[in-house]
Structure formats: structure tokens, C-alpha cells
């Protein structure tokens, strides 16, 4: 693998070469062609130089390429280590997996039925394109990156709804990653519309039209008082490099020194973040401006002054004097680690484990698995112009992504030779429960609110209990008692499985037979038809009817406010009704399927 940071001597020629490559880039060819060029260009470094006085022949267009090139690289790795990959996952498993990974929610029952009936050979690639073009894609990736960028911020420090609305707009138009990163690191202006308020995502989206608003400032606003944290998070998120350990002193076993950390932090110590409105619970409004020198209040603070008083430099020592953050962003997006860090994070999301784990700790002492694949995919991502959708398309249509989670032949398991089973995070779990129980339809029919806002409020509640740390590489899943209780007795499951007058239960009761009802429930929750034994057991349960446990549970009145002080996100829904024996049995089966381990995992 080449050096993590481009040297200053090479920066100019590398940038020029990159610009030249980008000029050949065609959106129709995509990242796949760029990856093909990388795979086929291994001998370029030793090729004879063209004669100077003859016009150079125009470079041939990269050949059409499929994601199979990615698998070619991995197959070389498997063969060299005697690894046999698992067989291909079945259609139902793939459809559920790709929905959870691209749009964060399980497929609808109708989508599963249509996909299983489709016999065309390209149906998997087509469903990937459909998902990337959907509104759900932008919603889900905005939610994911909101958590990465401003997760853990103190309540009121940032306007998260405005920030999410801005991210959603960016992912919907497929903003390139270098553009997004540059905007986040260099943003100036007001972070929020302020007086318009942003109590809902719809209001936050409307607020984006206000002149002078720069929602990306919310990223910097999280670190208003700690420029050293702003520096550490920027290196971690955009370069996959953890430098915080050098904040206090030098470490004998680590690359970064305290002096290098302070020089890098000084790049962020010249950004003045002034609170112009407290926000009244909606997130304070901050105005960001760059100064020619250290922010005075930082320079006067003995705890912060050491991080802002040294000349600002990039991690490779390049001076950042002048337009500091703008220079830093230009330097950052030309580094090999910039593209590799995003590719590694994306690979960890889709394959369950990054080339480097944790995904934001890329250093010589934490070696990558299959480094040649990481380097090739990183170069292809850069040459594509940092096209995020193109990267997602290559990964999710590759053979390695479509492998089964089952064991194959001898040696199956390492190097993604079978799919890694992972628990759903709070975002995926909430969206999937809402879809399986048709709470979104009930919400729309009752006029009680917007589905987008229901997702936001419920996810914040679930995040306290179900947050999955993707940066850690857990070797096994360890569910907690709190998680089990929330799934068995929590408000979302309780309300979602309550029949009454919801459209879901009306349709289930109108189904022609118990066999049809059981099949529908399996398709809605697990994304597959029931097996013979499951169908027989389900029909027997519905035929027998419930023994009344459900009715006793409904006697409990829902709380008006939750223990943490926020309003109940489900308060606008119509109250559940007492159920007859048949409806209660359907409720019980739906509850059991939602609490099955198969529902709680991506596999």
C-alpha cells in the first residue's frame, strides 16, 4: 500500500494527474470502469515513456466493467489462503439484506412477492438501482451521517433537524463526497433559520431556503469550545485516522506526536463560533466566521491556548497559514486516506467488517485485511469523482456481498467469504417495526403526524438502548436485558401489534384463510414465506385463538410523557381497541415474529 499522506513534493503532480483522470471520467462509465482501470493498470509505472515530439495517442476509454472485478481481487485472496466461499444467498435473503443496507428498512410484503416471482437474471441489479433512486435512500443515509457527524452532541448545541434536512438534500442529489466533506470542514454563516423554528423535518427542509443559512455549520458548532476536538473528529471521520491520543503527550508506540496534534488543531482555532440565538430547545443558532489568527477567547484560555497558538499545519507538515480551513480541505481531499477512509467505512457497513477495524483507526500498527482490495477500491472511488451511489452499486452487486451467511466448504468464514450476520441498529429496527406493523399507514390515515418525524423521535428513544457501535468489532452479539424488555413490552411493539381499527388488521381479518394470514405475517416481518412447519404451527395458533392475555395488556393506559421528559411519539395514534379471540391470536403471532432473532438481524 502506498504511503498514507501524499508528500508535499508530490502533491502538485499528483493533483494534476488526478485532474487529468477526472477529465476522462464519464458518469455513464461509473466507478466500476475506474476500478477496471485500476485493475488493468498495474504495469503503468514501468511502461515506456511516449516520444516527446510525437502527439500522444488519446487514452482509450476504460472498458465496460462489472462488480465481478472486485470479486476477482477477493478470489485471489481466498485462493491464496485456501478459503472456500459460501454459496450465493437466496433471493429472499438478498432482498431483505439489500433493503436494510441501502434504505434501512425491510421490504414490503408485496415487494417480496414480486421479487420472488421475477425470473429475470438482472433483477438484483435492478433492485439496487431502484433503492438508490428512492426517497428512503436519502432519508436513511442522512440519518446515518447525522449520527456520525453530530452524534453525542449535547442537547441544544446543534440544530439536528436542520442538519439532517440538509444532509438529506445532499444525498438525494448524490452530492460527491469531496464536496460534502469540504463544505462540512469550511462552512461559514448561520447554522439554523432560527425564528422559523424547526420542530419537524418538513419545517427544517423549508428553512433551508432562508438566505444566508449554512446548516453544515452545525458540524463545527458541536465543537464551539473545543477546537482540539474539532480537529480530532475531522481526522477520524474524513481520514480514518485517530490522533487524539497525542493530545496529552507523545506515545512511544504511536505515530503522531503532541506537536503534530497541536499544529493540526491550530487549523481549527481560528474559527469563531458566535451564539446568536439560544434556540429555545430547537438547537442554538451559531454564526461561524474565520479570523486571521487564533480566536481571542481560545488564546486567553489556558486549557485551549496550547492547541491554537502554534502555526497551523496539516498532518504531513504542510503549512496552512492564510485561509486555513479552506487550505486544509483542499489538502485533505487529495490524500489517499481520504478515499480509503470512506471506502473502509462503507465496506464495514455493507460487509459487517471494514478492511481496517475499527473503521476509523487506519494506522500502520493496525494493518488492513486484503490491503490490495482496499487500495484498488479507494483509487476507483477517487477516480469516479467520489461518487457515493456508484460505490454502493459496485459493492452491493458484487458476488462477495451476495454470499450466504451459511458455512460453505472448508475454511469458509475469513475475508468475507460468507456474509457476516449483524444486529439491526436503532434506525433500522424502528423503521422495520413501523413498516411491518403498518404504523406509518395508521399515522397517515389518522392525520396524527408525519412518518419522517415519527422515525426521528422513535429512533432517539431506541438509540439509548439499541445503539450498535459499528466502530467496534464485536465477535459475538450480546443482547441486553433492556433491549429484550423494550422489544417485548415497549410502547412501539405494544402499539404496533395492537389490532383494533388499523388497516393491517382489517386486511388480515379479510384474508381468505388462516394460511393466507400466516403467510402475510411472515412476508411482512421476515421477508420470506413461512416454511411448512412454520405454516402449520401458525395456522394452529390462529385456529385456537388467543386466551386473552392481549386484552389484559391493553388495559394499561399509555403514558402521556416518557420517563426522560419528552412527549410520547405515538401519542397521536388512535387508541387500540379490545380484540376478539381471532384478532388477539393474530396480534400474538405478529408479536412473536417481531421478537424472533431472525427479525432483529441482517443476514
XYZ file of C-alpha atoms in Angstrom:
603
model
C 0.000 0.000 0.000
C 1.314 3.491 -0.739
C 2.087 5.990 1.999
C -0.924 7.358 3.896
C -0.297 11.001 3.061
C 0.986 12.420 -0.189
C 4.282 14.218 0.315
C 4.489 17.920 -0.362
C 6.910 17.342 -3.255
C 4.464 15.027 -4.945
C 1.314 16.986 -4.178
C 1.423 19.149 -7.302
C 1.987 16.405 -9.885
C -0.493 14.122 -8.146
C -3.168 16.769 -8.186
C -2.533 17.478 -11.847
C -2.690 13.778 -12.663
C -5.897 13.452 -10.721
C -7.472 16.374 -12.566
C -6.458 14.715 -15.806
C -8.069 11.460 -14.776
C -11.245 13.187 -13.721
C -11.488 14.894 -17.109
C -11.813 11.425 -18.626
C -14.496 10.472 -16.194
C -17.907 9.731 -17.600
C -20.925 9.218 -15.333
C -22.101 6.561 -17.762
C -18.990 4.508 -17.096
C -19.076 4.914 -13.345
C -16.808 3.765 -10.556
C -16.812 0.267 -11.972
C -14.857 1.407 -15.026
C -12.490 3.317 -12.802
C -11.887 0.171 -10.810
C -11.312 -1.723 -14.037
C -8.695 0.817 -14.994
C -7.012 0.325 -11.632
C -7.020 -3.440 -12.034
C -5.663 -3.255 -15.533
C -3.148 -0.517 -14.882
C -0.695 -2.335 -12.662
C 2.060 -2.142 -15.254
C 1.655 1.536 -15.995
C 4.553 2.537 -13.758
C 7.048 0.570 -15.882
C 5.566 1.322 -19.310
C 7.862 3.097 -21.822
C 7.532 6.867 -21.906
C 5.983 8.342 -25.098
C 8.336 10.089 -27.515
C 8.143 13.792 -26.755
C 7.877 15.161 -30.339
C 5.018 12.842 -31.346
C 1.454 13.655 -30.354
C 0.401 11.343 -27.583
C -2.366 8.983 -28.625
C -5.646 9.641 -26.891
C -6.197 7.312 -23.978
C -8.736 4.596 -24.742
C -11.928 4.749 -22.777
C -11.968 2.343 -19.846
C -13.690 -0.896 -20.841
C -17.166 -1.631 -19.519
C -16.833 -3.177 -16.133
C -18.957 -5.055 -13.651
C -18.583 -5.598 -9.930
C -17.122 -9.019 -10.757
C -13.727 -7.276 -10.982
C -13.966 -6.615 -7.278
C -14.665 -10.292 -6.708
C -11.678 -11.202 -8.856
C -9.425 -9.445 -6.388
C -11.051 -11.162 -3.436
C -10.977 -14.555 -5.103
C -7.217 -14.177 -5.483
C -7.031 -13.595 -1.747
C -9.259 -16.595 -0.986
C -7.333 -18.907 -3.292
C -4.005 -17.867 -1.844
C -5.262 -18.777 1.644
C -7.217 -21.932 0.743
C -10.585 -20.359 1.593
C -13.820 -21.678 0.059
C -16.551 -19.026 -0.119
C -20.114 -19.747 0.958
C -22.785 -20.303 -1.711
C -24.911 -17.470 -3.038
C -27.686 -16.241 -0.752
C -31.242 -16.985 -1.868
C -33.397 -14.241 -3.361
C -35.460 -13.519 -0.253
C -32.348 -13.161 1.908
C -30.678 -10.875 -0.629
C -33.753 -8.652 -0.976
C -34.090 -8.155 2.790
C -30.344 -7.595 3.173
C -30.049 -5.022 0.427
C -33.105 -3.127 1.655
C -31.720 -2.911 5.182
C -28.289 -1.821 3.964
C -29.317 0.750 1.347
C -32.570 2.199 2.695
C -32.527 0.989 6.311
C -35.844 -0.846 6.307
C -37.188 -4.296 5.431
C -39.045 -4.698 2.122
C -42.836 -4.684 1.971
C -44.699 -7.974 1.595
C -45.768 -7.019 -1.938
C -42.153 -6.255 -2.875
C -41.013 -9.652 -1.610
C -43.738 -11.471 -3.524
C -42.986 -9.648 -6.779
C -39.227 -10.163 -6.426
C -39.537 -13.895 -5.783
C -41.811 -14.255 -8.818
C -39.427 -12.304 -11.069
C -37.281 -14.743 -13.096
C -35.150 -12.192 -14.979
C -31.375 -12.570 -14.452
C -30.714 -8.890 -13.690
C -33.363 -8.411 -11.034
C -30.811 -7.989 -8.210
C -29.004 -5.190 -10.017
C -32.299 -3.529 -10.853
C -33.494 -3.530 -7.260
C -30.223 -1.863 -6.210
C -30.848 0.925 -8.740
C -34.446 1.293 -7.592
C -33.378 1.639 -3.972
C -30.656 4.175 -4.786
C -33.246 6.293 -6.619
C -35.778 6.137 -3.808
C -36.563 8.788 -1.189
C -35.783 6.218 1.504
C -32.118 6.160 0.417
C -31.616 9.853 1.147
C -33.607 9.590 4.407
C -31.544 6.684 5.689
C -28.085 7.926 4.719
C -28.854 11.358 6.120
C -29.815 9.720 9.419
C -26.654 7.598 9.448
C -24.318 10.501 8.724
C -26.103 12.816 11.124
C -25.171 10.330 13.839
C -21.560 10.034 12.641
C -21.049 13.794 12.389
C -23.000 15.275 15.302
C -23.981 12.233 17.346
C -23.297 12.690 21.019
C -23.743 16.465 20.879
C -25.262 17.955 23.990
C -28.985 18.773 23.608
C -29.336 22.286 22.261
C -25.759 22.573 20.972
C -26.760 21.883 17.359
C -29.919 22.057 15.277
C -30.017 18.380 14.313
C -33.240 18.587 12.305
C -31.894 21.338 10.053
C -28.632 19.432 9.737
C -30.470 16.233 8.792
C -32.657 18.080 6.276
C -29.501 19.471 4.643
C -27.835 16.048 4.555
C -30.996 14.522 3.085
C -30.994 17.056 0.273
C -27.308 16.341 -0.388
C -27.721 12.551 -0.556
C -30.857 12.898 -2.701
C -28.883 14.752 -5.400
C -25.925 12.397 -4.896
C -23.523 15.128 -3.817
C -19.956 13.908 -4.214
C -18.075 13.014 -1.052
C -15.248 15.528 -1.537
C -17.837 18.281 -1.983
C -19.675 17.258 1.183
C -16.500 16.952 3.236
C -15.192 20.328 2.054
C -18.480 22.022 2.898
C -18.565 20.472 6.370
C -14.992 21.457 7.223
C -15.122 25.005 5.808
C -18.732 26.126 6.390
C -19.359 29.713 7.473
C -22.592 31.592 8.219
C -25.630 30.870 10.404
C -26.290 27.284 11.361
C -30.084 27.449 11.507
C -33.098 29.514 10.345
C -33.791 30.348 13.978
C -37.059 32.223 14.195
C -38.789 29.889 11.755
C -38.240 27.077 14.249
C -37.554 23.552 13.215
C -39.853 21.300 15.199
C -40.426 18.944 12.265
C -38.358 17.748 9.328
C -40.777 19.462 6.961
C -40.177 22.797 8.710
C -36.440 22.175 8.733
C -36.485 21.444 4.997
C -38.426 24.652 4.382
C -35.850 26.526 6.449
C -33.087 25.542 4.024
C -34.483 28.186 1.652
C -33.649 31.036 4.022
C -30.877 33.230 2.649
C -27.555 33.016 4.475
C -28.277 29.720 6.193
C -25.385 27.240 6.266
C -26.621 24.060 8.021
C -23.176 22.450 7.671
C -22.001 24.874 10.390
C -23.750 22.566 12.860
C -20.813 20.166 12.497
C -18.438 22.860 13.763
C -20.999 24.080 16.331
C -20.662 20.807 18.218
C -17.060 21.817 18.965
C -17.641 25.520 19.666
C -15.496 25.471 22.822
C -13.031 22.730 21.900
C -11.130 23.273 18.642
C -8.894 20.336 19.557
C -11.942 18.042 19.410
C -12.952 19.605 16.085
C -9.505 18.634 14.785
C -9.607 15.115 16.207
C -13.048 14.362 14.801
C -12.152 15.756 11.375
C -9.125 13.457 11.171
C -11.128 10.484 12.441
C -14.164 10.887 10.185
C -12.597 12.073 6.934
C -9.141 10.472 7.072
C -9.912 7.421 9.230
C -7.052 8.491 11.489
C -7.151 8.816 15.258
C -4.814 11.483 16.546
C -6.497 12.272 19.866
C -4.093 10.074 21.819
C -1.370 12.626 21.120
C -3.390 15.427 22.699
C -1.811 14.996 26.132
C 1.650 13.634 25.372
C 3.731 11.574 22.972
C 3.275 7.805 22.858
C 6.246 5.565 22.157
C 4.188 3.171 20.053
C 2.109 5.689 18.082
C 2.978 7.712 15.019
C 1.540 11.103 15.946
C 3.318 13.466 18.295
C 1.827 16.075 20.562
C 3.431 18.810 18.450
C 1.755 17.451 15.310
C -1.595 17.271 17.083
C -1.309 20.882 18.232
C -0.337 22.104 14.765
C -3.320 20.313 13.260
C -5.657 21.632 15.983
C -4.435 25.168 15.261
C -6.163 24.867 11.859
C -9.481 24.964 13.733
C -8.552 27.528 16.396
C -9.142 30.433 14.020
C -12.835 29.738 13.536
C -15.026 31.941 15.704
C -18.409 30.411 16.509
C -20.721 33.046 17.998
C -24.071 32.124 19.520
C -26.640 34.493 18.014
C -29.761 32.780 19.400
C -30.244 30.150 22.081
C -32.851 28.321 20.017
C -35.271 27.559 22.813
C -34.757 23.793 22.744
C -34.504 23.543 18.973
C -30.733 23.896 18.945
C -28.781 27.096 19.377
C -28.052 29.194 16.303
C -24.363 29.781 15.715
C -22.606 32.102 13.306
C -19.232 30.833 12.023
C -16.506 33.188 10.833
C -12.801 32.639 10.140
C -10.278 35.012 11.711
C -6.703 35.741 10.554
C -5.335 34.495 13.885
C -6.396 32.453 16.923
C -9.847 33.241 18.359
C -9.173 35.593 21.311
C -11.203 33.592 23.836
C -9.213 30.474 22.940
C -5.897 32.305 23.263
C -6.897 33.537 26.737
C -7.971 30.087 27.923
C -5.007 28.291 29.452
C -6.512 24.858 28.674
C -7.168 25.613 24.998
C -4.331 28.025 24.170
C -1.708 25.289 23.529
C -3.901 23.923 20.723
C -4.353 27.203 18.863
C -1.154 29.176 19.407
C 1.173 27.174 17.150
C 1.384 27.705 13.372
C -1.383 25.667 11.677
C -0.169 22.653 9.714
C -1.646 19.601 8.046
C -0.709 16.151 9.340
C 2.137 15.867 6.835
C 3.583 19.212 7.943
C 2.220 21.340 5.110
C 1.694 24.928 6.263
C -1.956 26.019 6.423
C -1.349 29.710 7.069
C -3.773 32.055 5.362
C -7.225 30.719 4.526
C -6.633 27.920 6.963
C -9.725 25.727 6.779
C -10.070 26.170 3.002
C -6.448 25.124 2.518
C -6.881 22.221 4.879
C -9.942 20.948 2.998
C -8.086 21.115 -0.332
C -5.189 19.186 1.167
C -7.481 16.645 2.841
C -9.483 15.597 -0.228
C -6.300 14.892 -2.225
C -4.927 12.411 0.319
C -5.147 8.657 -0.412
C -6.527 8.150 3.080
C -9.491 10.391 2.268
C -10.959 7.967 -0.263
C -9.804 4.863 1.621
C -11.442 6.065 4.826
C -14.833 6.394 3.128
C -14.453 3.081 1.281
C -13.457 1.341 4.502
C -16.469 2.750 6.363
C -18.805 1.771 3.508
C -17.287 -1.717 3.343
C -17.811 -2.147 7.062
C -21.432 -1.092 6.693
C -22.237 -3.473 3.844
C -19.987 -6.431 4.720
C -20.132 -6.240 8.520
C -16.415 -5.530 8.997
C -14.115 -2.995 7.371
C -10.783 -3.741 5.748
C -9.468 -1.962 8.823
C -11.292 -2.375 12.116
C -12.370 -0.189 13.820
C -13.255 1.678 10.641
C -11.765 4.973 11.840
C -8.434 3.682 13.079
C -6.234 3.331 9.984
C -2.592 3.233 11.038
C 0.493 1.128 10.292
C 0.126 -0.837 13.538
C -3.483 -1.737 12.684
C -2.995 -3.442 9.348
C -5.764 -3.809 6.791
C -7.100 -7.161 5.654
C -6.809 -7.557 1.871
C -4.953 -4.201 1.533
C -4.716 -4.527 -2.247
C -8.521 -4.590 -2.483
C -8.842 -1.553 -0.229
C -6.284 0.373 -2.235
C -7.864 -0.523 -5.587
C -11.362 0.355 -4.424
C -10.130 3.587 -2.860
C -8.435 4.644 -6.088
C -11.538 3.739 -8.075
C -13.702 5.813 -5.715
C -11.393 8.822 -6.159
C -11.297 8.434 -9.939
C -15.080 8.262 -10.026
C -15.172 11.773 -8.570
C -16.131 10.361 -5.149
C -19.479 9.126 -6.475
C -21.182 7.561 -3.429
C -24.033 5.863 -5.281
C -21.594 4.342 -7.766
C -19.573 2.896 -4.886
C -22.713 1.457 -3.269
C -23.752 -0.046 -6.601
C -20.400 -1.801 -7.100
C -20.354 -3.278 -3.598
C -23.972 -4.445 -3.471
C -23.934 -6.050 -6.914
C -20.683 -7.876 -6.260
C -20.507 -11.612 -5.616
C -18.937 -11.169 -2.186
C -21.898 -9.095 -0.959
C -24.370 -11.713 -2.191
C -22.820 -14.693 -0.399
C -24.871 -16.645 2.094
C -24.298 -16.339 5.830
C -24.191 -20.128 5.989
C -20.924 -22.037 6.168
C -19.694 -23.293 2.823
C -16.728 -25.582 2.304
C -13.602 -25.938 4.432
C -12.161 -22.649 5.581
C -15.295 -20.589 4.949
C -15.519 -17.505 7.104
C -12.441 -15.232 6.935
C -12.095 -12.397 4.428
C -15.851 -12.013 3.921
C -16.091 -15.498 2.400
C -19.531 -15.703 3.967
C -21.884 -12.878 4.911
C -21.379 -11.576 8.413
C -24.626 -11.585 10.431
C -25.122 -8.249 12.216
C -27.779 -6.944 14.619
C -30.018 -4.142 13.405
C -29.202 -0.698 14.750
C -31.868 1.597 16.225
C -32.545 3.306 12.887
C -33.113 0.036 11.012
C -35.065 -1.532 13.864
C -37.501 1.353 14.277
C -38.123 1.732 10.551
C -38.651 -2.012 10.147
C -41.087 -2.331 13.067
C -43.052 0.660 11.772
C -43.242 -0.891 8.308
C -44.056 -4.423 9.489
C -46.895 -3.190 11.690
C -48.140 -0.573 9.194
C -47.898 2.152 11.829
C -46.921 4.545 9.049
C -50.227 3.886 7.282
C -52.149 4.236 10.547
C -50.410 7.541 11.202
C -51.292 8.871 7.759
C -54.903 7.691 7.966
C -55.417 9.286 11.366
C -53.707 12.571 10.410
C -51.703 12.345 13.636
C -48.387 13.441 12.140
C -45.652 12.797 9.608
C -43.924 9.430 9.267
C -40.489 11.085 8.961
C -40.896 12.763 12.328
C -42.144 9.531 13.900
C -38.930 7.829 12.737
C -36.783 10.608 14.210
C -38.480 10.613 17.625
C -38.666 6.847 17.959
C -35.065 6.350 16.867
C -33.825 8.749 19.526
C -35.631 6.669 22.138
C -34.330 3.376 20.780
C -30.788 4.707 20.444
C -30.383 4.743 24.220
C -30.967 1.003 24.338
C -30.110 -0.403 20.925
C -27.191 1.665 19.707
C -24.764 -0.553 17.776
C -21.179 0.637 17.831
C -20.097 -0.087 14.258
C -16.618 1.103 15.011
C -16.095 -1.820 17.340
C -15.627 -5.311 16.034
C -17.743 -7.447 18.324
C -17.040 -11.128 17.871
C -20.487 -12.095 19.060
C -23.800 -10.418 19.704
C -24.655 -9.709 23.327
C -28.244 -8.520 23.667
C -29.054 -6.758 26.917
C -31.997 -7.199 29.283
C -33.100 -3.659 28.460
C -33.191 -4.472 24.766
C -35.238 -7.608 25.372
C -37.704 -5.741 27.580
C -38.127 -2.949 25.066
C -38.905 -5.431 22.297
C -41.289 -7.455 24.459
C -43.092 -4.702 26.358
C -42.027 -1.370 24.837
C -44.502 1.193 23.557
C -43.585 0.729 19.890
C -44.108 -3.034 19.877
C -47.184 -2.808 22.094
C -48.832 -0.198 19.909
C -47.709 -1.760 16.644
C -49.171 -5.166 17.472
C -52.477 -3.778 18.768
C -55.152 -4.600 16.189
C -58.253 -2.513 16.599
C -59.160 -0.493 13.554
C -55.804 -0.449 11.765
C -55.719 -1.154 8.054
C -53.261 -4.022 8.572
C -55.565 -5.975 10.836
C -58.591 -5.203 8.699
C -56.769 -6.742 5.718
C -55.602 -9.732 7.749
C -59.090 -10.456 9.012
C -60.448 -10.192 5.471
C -57.908 -12.720 4.154
C -59.499 -15.904 2.743
C -57.843 -18.333 5.178
C -55.524 -18.674 8.162
C -52.856 -19.956 5.761
C -53.004 -16.626 3.919
C -52.832 -14.687 7.195
C -49.770 -16.582 8.391
C -48.049 -16.180 5.019
C -48.711 -12.427 5.034
C -47.283 -12.023 8.530
C -44.087 -13.877 7.589
C -43.642 -11.800 4.434
C -44.205 -8.554 6.349
C -41.754 -9.329 9.149
C -39.119 -11.815 7.983
C -39.304 -11.069 4.265
C -39.878 -14.674 3.238
C -42.739 -17.186 3.024
C -43.180 -19.494 6.028
C -41.695 -22.968 5.858
C -44.095 -25.908 6.072
C -43.642 -26.466 9.802
C -43.952 -22.736 10.488
C -47.127 -22.509 8.428
C -48.694 -25.452 10.260
C -47.819 -24.031 13.673
C -49.114 -20.583 12.734
C -52.410 -21.913 11.414
C -52.885 -23.967 14.553
C -52.290 -20.903 16.716
C -54.789 -18.779 14.788
C -57.368 -21.560 14.765
C -57.149 -21.967 18.505
C -57.409 -18.228 19.141
C -55.880 -16.171 21.906
C -56.564 -16.946 25.539
C -56.981 -13.307 26.456
C -53.525 -12.231 27.562
C -53.625 -9.470 24.993
C -56.811 -7.961 26.410
C -55.239 -7.682 29.833
C -52.233 -5.848 28.351
C -54.444 -3.278 26.618
C -55.970 -2.332 29.952
C -52.732 -0.465 30.727
C -53.034 3.215 29.906
C -50.172 4.647 27.802
C -48.063 7.330 29.452
C -48.608 10.919 28.393
C -44.917 11.655 28.833
C -41.962 9.318 28.781
C -39.592 8.994 31.732
C -36.936 11.182 30.045
C -39.451 14.038 29.839
C -40.255 14.016 26.125
C -43.742 13.545 24.746
C -44.806 10.063 23.679
C -44.031 9.817 19.921
C -47.089 7.593 19.476
C -49.495 9.849 21.342
C -51.338 10.936 18.183
C -52.397 7.456 17.113
C -55.993 6.308 17.702
C -56.312 4.220 20.887
C -56.270 0.432 20.490
C -59.466 -1.484 20.958
C -60.178 -4.705 22.812
C -59.676 -7.603 20.407
C -61.775 -10.691 19.752
C -60.133 -14.117 20.001
C -59.095 -14.269 16.330
C -57.639 -10.742 16.273
C -55.847 -11.385 19.543
C -54.282 -14.537 18.069
C -53.058 -12.545 15.044
C -51.607 -9.957 17.425
C -49.791 -12.684 19.325
C -48.258 -14.173 16.184
C -47.153 -10.745 14.941
C -45.611 -10.031 18.345
C -43.763 -13.368 18.303
C -42.334 -12.742 14.828
C -41.125 -9.253 15.785
C -39.356 -10.764 18.777
C -37.728 -13.551 16.772
C -33.947 -13.318 16.451
C -34.351 -13.608 12.674
C -36.143 -10.250 12.656
C -33.504 -8.497 14.764
C -30.559 -9.373 12.493
C -29.368 -8.652 8.990
C -28.241 -11.922 7.486
